[in-house]
């Protein structure tokens, strides 16, 4: 027995398509819109993408299918971190492809983009793909983090495509992967390979978002999963009334995940990295901000609470970034050997004290010893501090404890402060997709094939009006170059899709800002519970608070 | 907006009662069974419980209610750690009490047993209780860990009961709390207070279980929540194919939770503390056992897997227990000051080396430094090592890495071993109760009132035949003394309810044992997904594997 009861039931779920894609392949026509320009740096982007720049946005409509009949051999790639619904993108793509012509072929390149370069693939069949419908994970063909970005790689990719008669590649990935999809599309066009490239917007982090892409897939399911857990812990905190829980959530640099979870659960405190950066907050300011909530709640007899921390926050604290940069410098090259030769922590500490500026040493001195040691002992192959490994949930718990000790000594605080820490990330990336993500992903894949069939190249599969029922969703495509601008990356100017951070003047943050003072003092916890796939629509078709606020559906 | 959509819907759920309790209060009659004896040490238990020993088991049936009319004022207490469904016990109790006589009163003592001693209570009303139906947590009145066990406490409790005219106390708790309920019942009878005491079996740990109690409430929901998360992580492991996840799950000494999660998710490895104890396994043996799976999977190209670890496992490793005992001895009294005065870890290490036996020092030396330091630096108010704080998930990840290094040097292993660690506990204790726990708990509470109304004292509310649909459940009561035996606790012989550990010849372990060799090498992961409250009965009314196996419903 290897399949759970839920999986058995979910295999039967029929994902919902946007209305205009529901009439059968022969009844899907294209409406072309305006020619597009890139988000910024138009001249430069146009120069870099002469073959794929300035294309028109398109929308699908009900109407006679005018695409040319052509046998399609499509290759699909899952790129980067897992996000719930990836399997459904593949299923939607497969179903549209087979509905158009049963002779069409879908190849899955295994283990991410490297599968294309290594010519490592499987050919999908009904029996195989049917095991994966509406399931989580990327295990159908695996994923990987190899970046497709060099001319050499493109040449290999092109050869592999030629070998199998591949007519189109669908890349399912985040901002970087879709940037690379855009560059690959340009290459394929420039070299007259006849291979089209289509991207699909994936990431639980929610940072692939703009005026065209309302949200990336996986964000809905992942945030609902983390919110389930945060809510459960809040119930526990409110029952036992003796712990402050510090909970870090995934999301890389952006705080979309933390913010959405906060909107769903109403914790005592939620840090937002973008605000920390904008206000140039120090560790001490953040610790004091949290301690203010602890102090106020203790006055009401509530020695418990919940703090939500976005994964990337420490990198947004200017003094901490400066410290990291100094440490990287301090241990560069042979200096690391000198440091490593020192035996005791006291000797190492003296070495550090001598090497850091007074400002950075002051910051370093406030850190708990475990974090101090981690900064020096765990470094990546290039010798750099691994910021993502820093247990910032423990760091802030410790810094707040220090602040409270001072306040207690000063007679300003008289509570108890016991902490527990958590990190939620892997728990949500491979959950069974919510109905929303199951439908959205299936539609993205189905729609990607329609873009292929109509001959588009360098487009992102686009489904919009997502806060409405699926029937009212709008399917179409957008040139990837439209999302691009030039950015400095690793010392070079590169054309990239702009990463979307939390906007401090956006509706989701504004809502949070308007309520957080109350949440910090009163117990306003909300308990979302587990994702439901069946039952009342209010429960199982619930849109994210982020999207609801952005669309003005929630005040 | 403080109530989630799921909570709004769950408030409407009508929990299912056993068939014989569905006919209305006036149609519930009692059938008395045989007189009982205690589980062991009959003479001693009878001597200690002259007024409550040897009572008859009872079962409720459809028939004319023959209980005497009497105004009831019942006090209810939530004791110990949270378990999903506690609110429903209170709701069932309240509904039966009010259905019997609208003048009846339910008092909730706040913050656990201390609420009774401190006369800190609320009186339940319809409006208040209706907010908590089918919700998780114990926040309705809070919980606490004060033990009701001394004559002095009983005398106070008795006074508080007299003051409010309390006719019965319902204690919702685990094995210790129900032991205390039994002792309190005896006190109340011996002192002719007229106060009845009824217990209800609560604990997510699953260790309050015997021939009468098929399972404690909360176990179903908590294990389903942990299994959701373990399954999600397994999907992630199987997608990324680059991490071994070490996952510790709550459950105190017993491994019922870990075992149930393993049966639901089929991880590569699951440790069972009771087996570790029975086989007197060393840390090194355990590390090698896990490393065997890592090695075999690496040979198949699978450098990923999942290891489930029960919370209490290190205490079951004989050499580790011996080490802890020596450390406690080494730091007893003033010796702790001597140790604390040493500044560097090297000096402390020398002190330790001098103080431990060679055997324990050999064990100590194999531990990662973080665990070594934790053993010496974090001690409870009595100076003892806090075993529950030991991050055994990190400990085993580190020990396995050491073994693999040796194997690599010996040419026996050639894989990659990157680890991630997790601890799941607080996430599951306050989840919305599954339909099973919602029904079971409501029935336990409803039934507890029927025991009160029929004048029973020192009984446990008992619902059985739990793997069948609720309609076929059997409601009744069992004298608490029937579960008791004498045990040595803190240097004294005490009458206690026997804690149920995992039985190595029981069906759940036997099933696990028969399959684990395959799970350790092949990828047999099962993905249960989130608890469903709606939808197909196969999904939302799924009994635990443990119970299904114990009942012979699964082979």
Short mmCIF file of N, CA, C and O in Angstrom, two decimals, chain B residues 7 54 124 166 183 265 279 301 383 397 402 408 421 504 509 514 522:
data_model
loop_
_atom_site.label_atom_id
_atom_site.label_comp_id
_atom_site.label_asym_id
_atom_site.label_seq_id
_atom_site.Cartn_x
_atom_site.Cartn_y
_atom_site.Cartn_z
N UNK B 7 -12.93 27.59 10.61
CA UNK B 7 -13.53 27.60 11.95
C UNK B 7 -15.02 27.90 11.87
O UNK B 7 -15.82 27.25 12.56
N UNK B 54 -13.05 -2.38 42.95
CA UNK B 54 -13.88 -3.55 42.69
C UNK B 54 -15.26 -3.24 42.13
O UNK B 54 -16.12 -4.12 42.05
N UNK B 124 -20.16 28.08 32.25
CA UNK B 124 -20.41 28.01 30.81
C UNK B 124 -21.83 28.43 30.47
O UNK B 124 -22.78 28.13 31.19
N UNK B 166 -20.78 21.87 44.08
CA UNK B 166 -20.34 20.99 43.00
C UNK B 166 -20.67 19.54 43.34
O UNK B 166 -20.33 19.06 44.43
N UNK B 183 -7.55 8.81 42.74
CA UNK B 183 -7.22 9.05 44.16
C UNK B 183 -8.18 10.09 44.75
O UNK B 183 -8.67 9.94 45.88
N UNK B 265 3.35 6.94 6.58
CA UNK B 265 4.19 7.61 5.58
C UNK B 265 5.29 6.74 4.98
O UNK B 265 5.89 7.10 3.99
N UNK B 279 16.66 -4.17 22.82
CA UNK B 279 17.89 -4.68 22.22
C UNK B 279 19.14 -4.06 22.83
O UNK B 279 20.24 -4.33 22.36
N UNK B 301 21.86 5.12 -6.22
CA UNK B 301 21.85 6.50 -6.71
C UNK B 301 20.90 7.41 -5.97
O UNK B 301 20.65 8.53 -6.40
N UNK B 383 19.36 20.95 38.78
CA UNK B 383 20.72 20.68 38.33
C UNK B 383 20.82 19.51 37.38
O UNK B 383 21.92 19.13 36.95
N UNK B 397 21.87 12.79 13.08
CA UNK B 397 22.39 13.24 11.78
C UNK B 397 23.91 13.32 11.84
O UNK B 397 24.61 12.91 10.91
N UNK B 402 29.39 10.78 10.80
CA UNK B 402 30.68 10.24 11.24
C UNK B 402 30.88 8.81 10.71
O UNK B 402 31.95 8.46 10.22
N UNK B 408 33.32 5.77 3.93
CA UNK B 408 33.86 6.33 2.69
C UNK B 408 35.37 6.07 2.62
O UNK B 408 35.90 5.63 1.60
N UNK B 421 17.15 18.93 9.51
CA UNK B 421 16.47 18.38 10.69
C UNK B 421 15.19 19.16 11.00
O UNK B 421 15.06 20.34 10.66
N UNK B 504 6.31 -4.83 21.39
CA UNK B 504 7.09 -5.34 20.26
C UNK B 504 6.48 -6.61 19.66
O UNK B 504 6.86 -7.02 18.56
N UNK B 509 3.60 -2.87 15.55
CA UNK B 509 5.05 -3.01 15.40
C UNK B 509 5.39 -4.16 14.46
O UNK B 509 6.32 -4.07 13.65
N UNK B 514 7.83 -6.04 9.51
CA UNK B 514 7.77 -6.86 8.30
C UNK B 514 8.07 -6.06 7.03
O UNK B 514 8.42 -6.62 6.00
N UNK B 522 14.25 0.76 -0.79
CA UNK B 522 13.43 1.33 -1.86
C UNK B 522 12.82 2.65 -1.38
O UNK B 522 12.76 2.90 -0.19
#
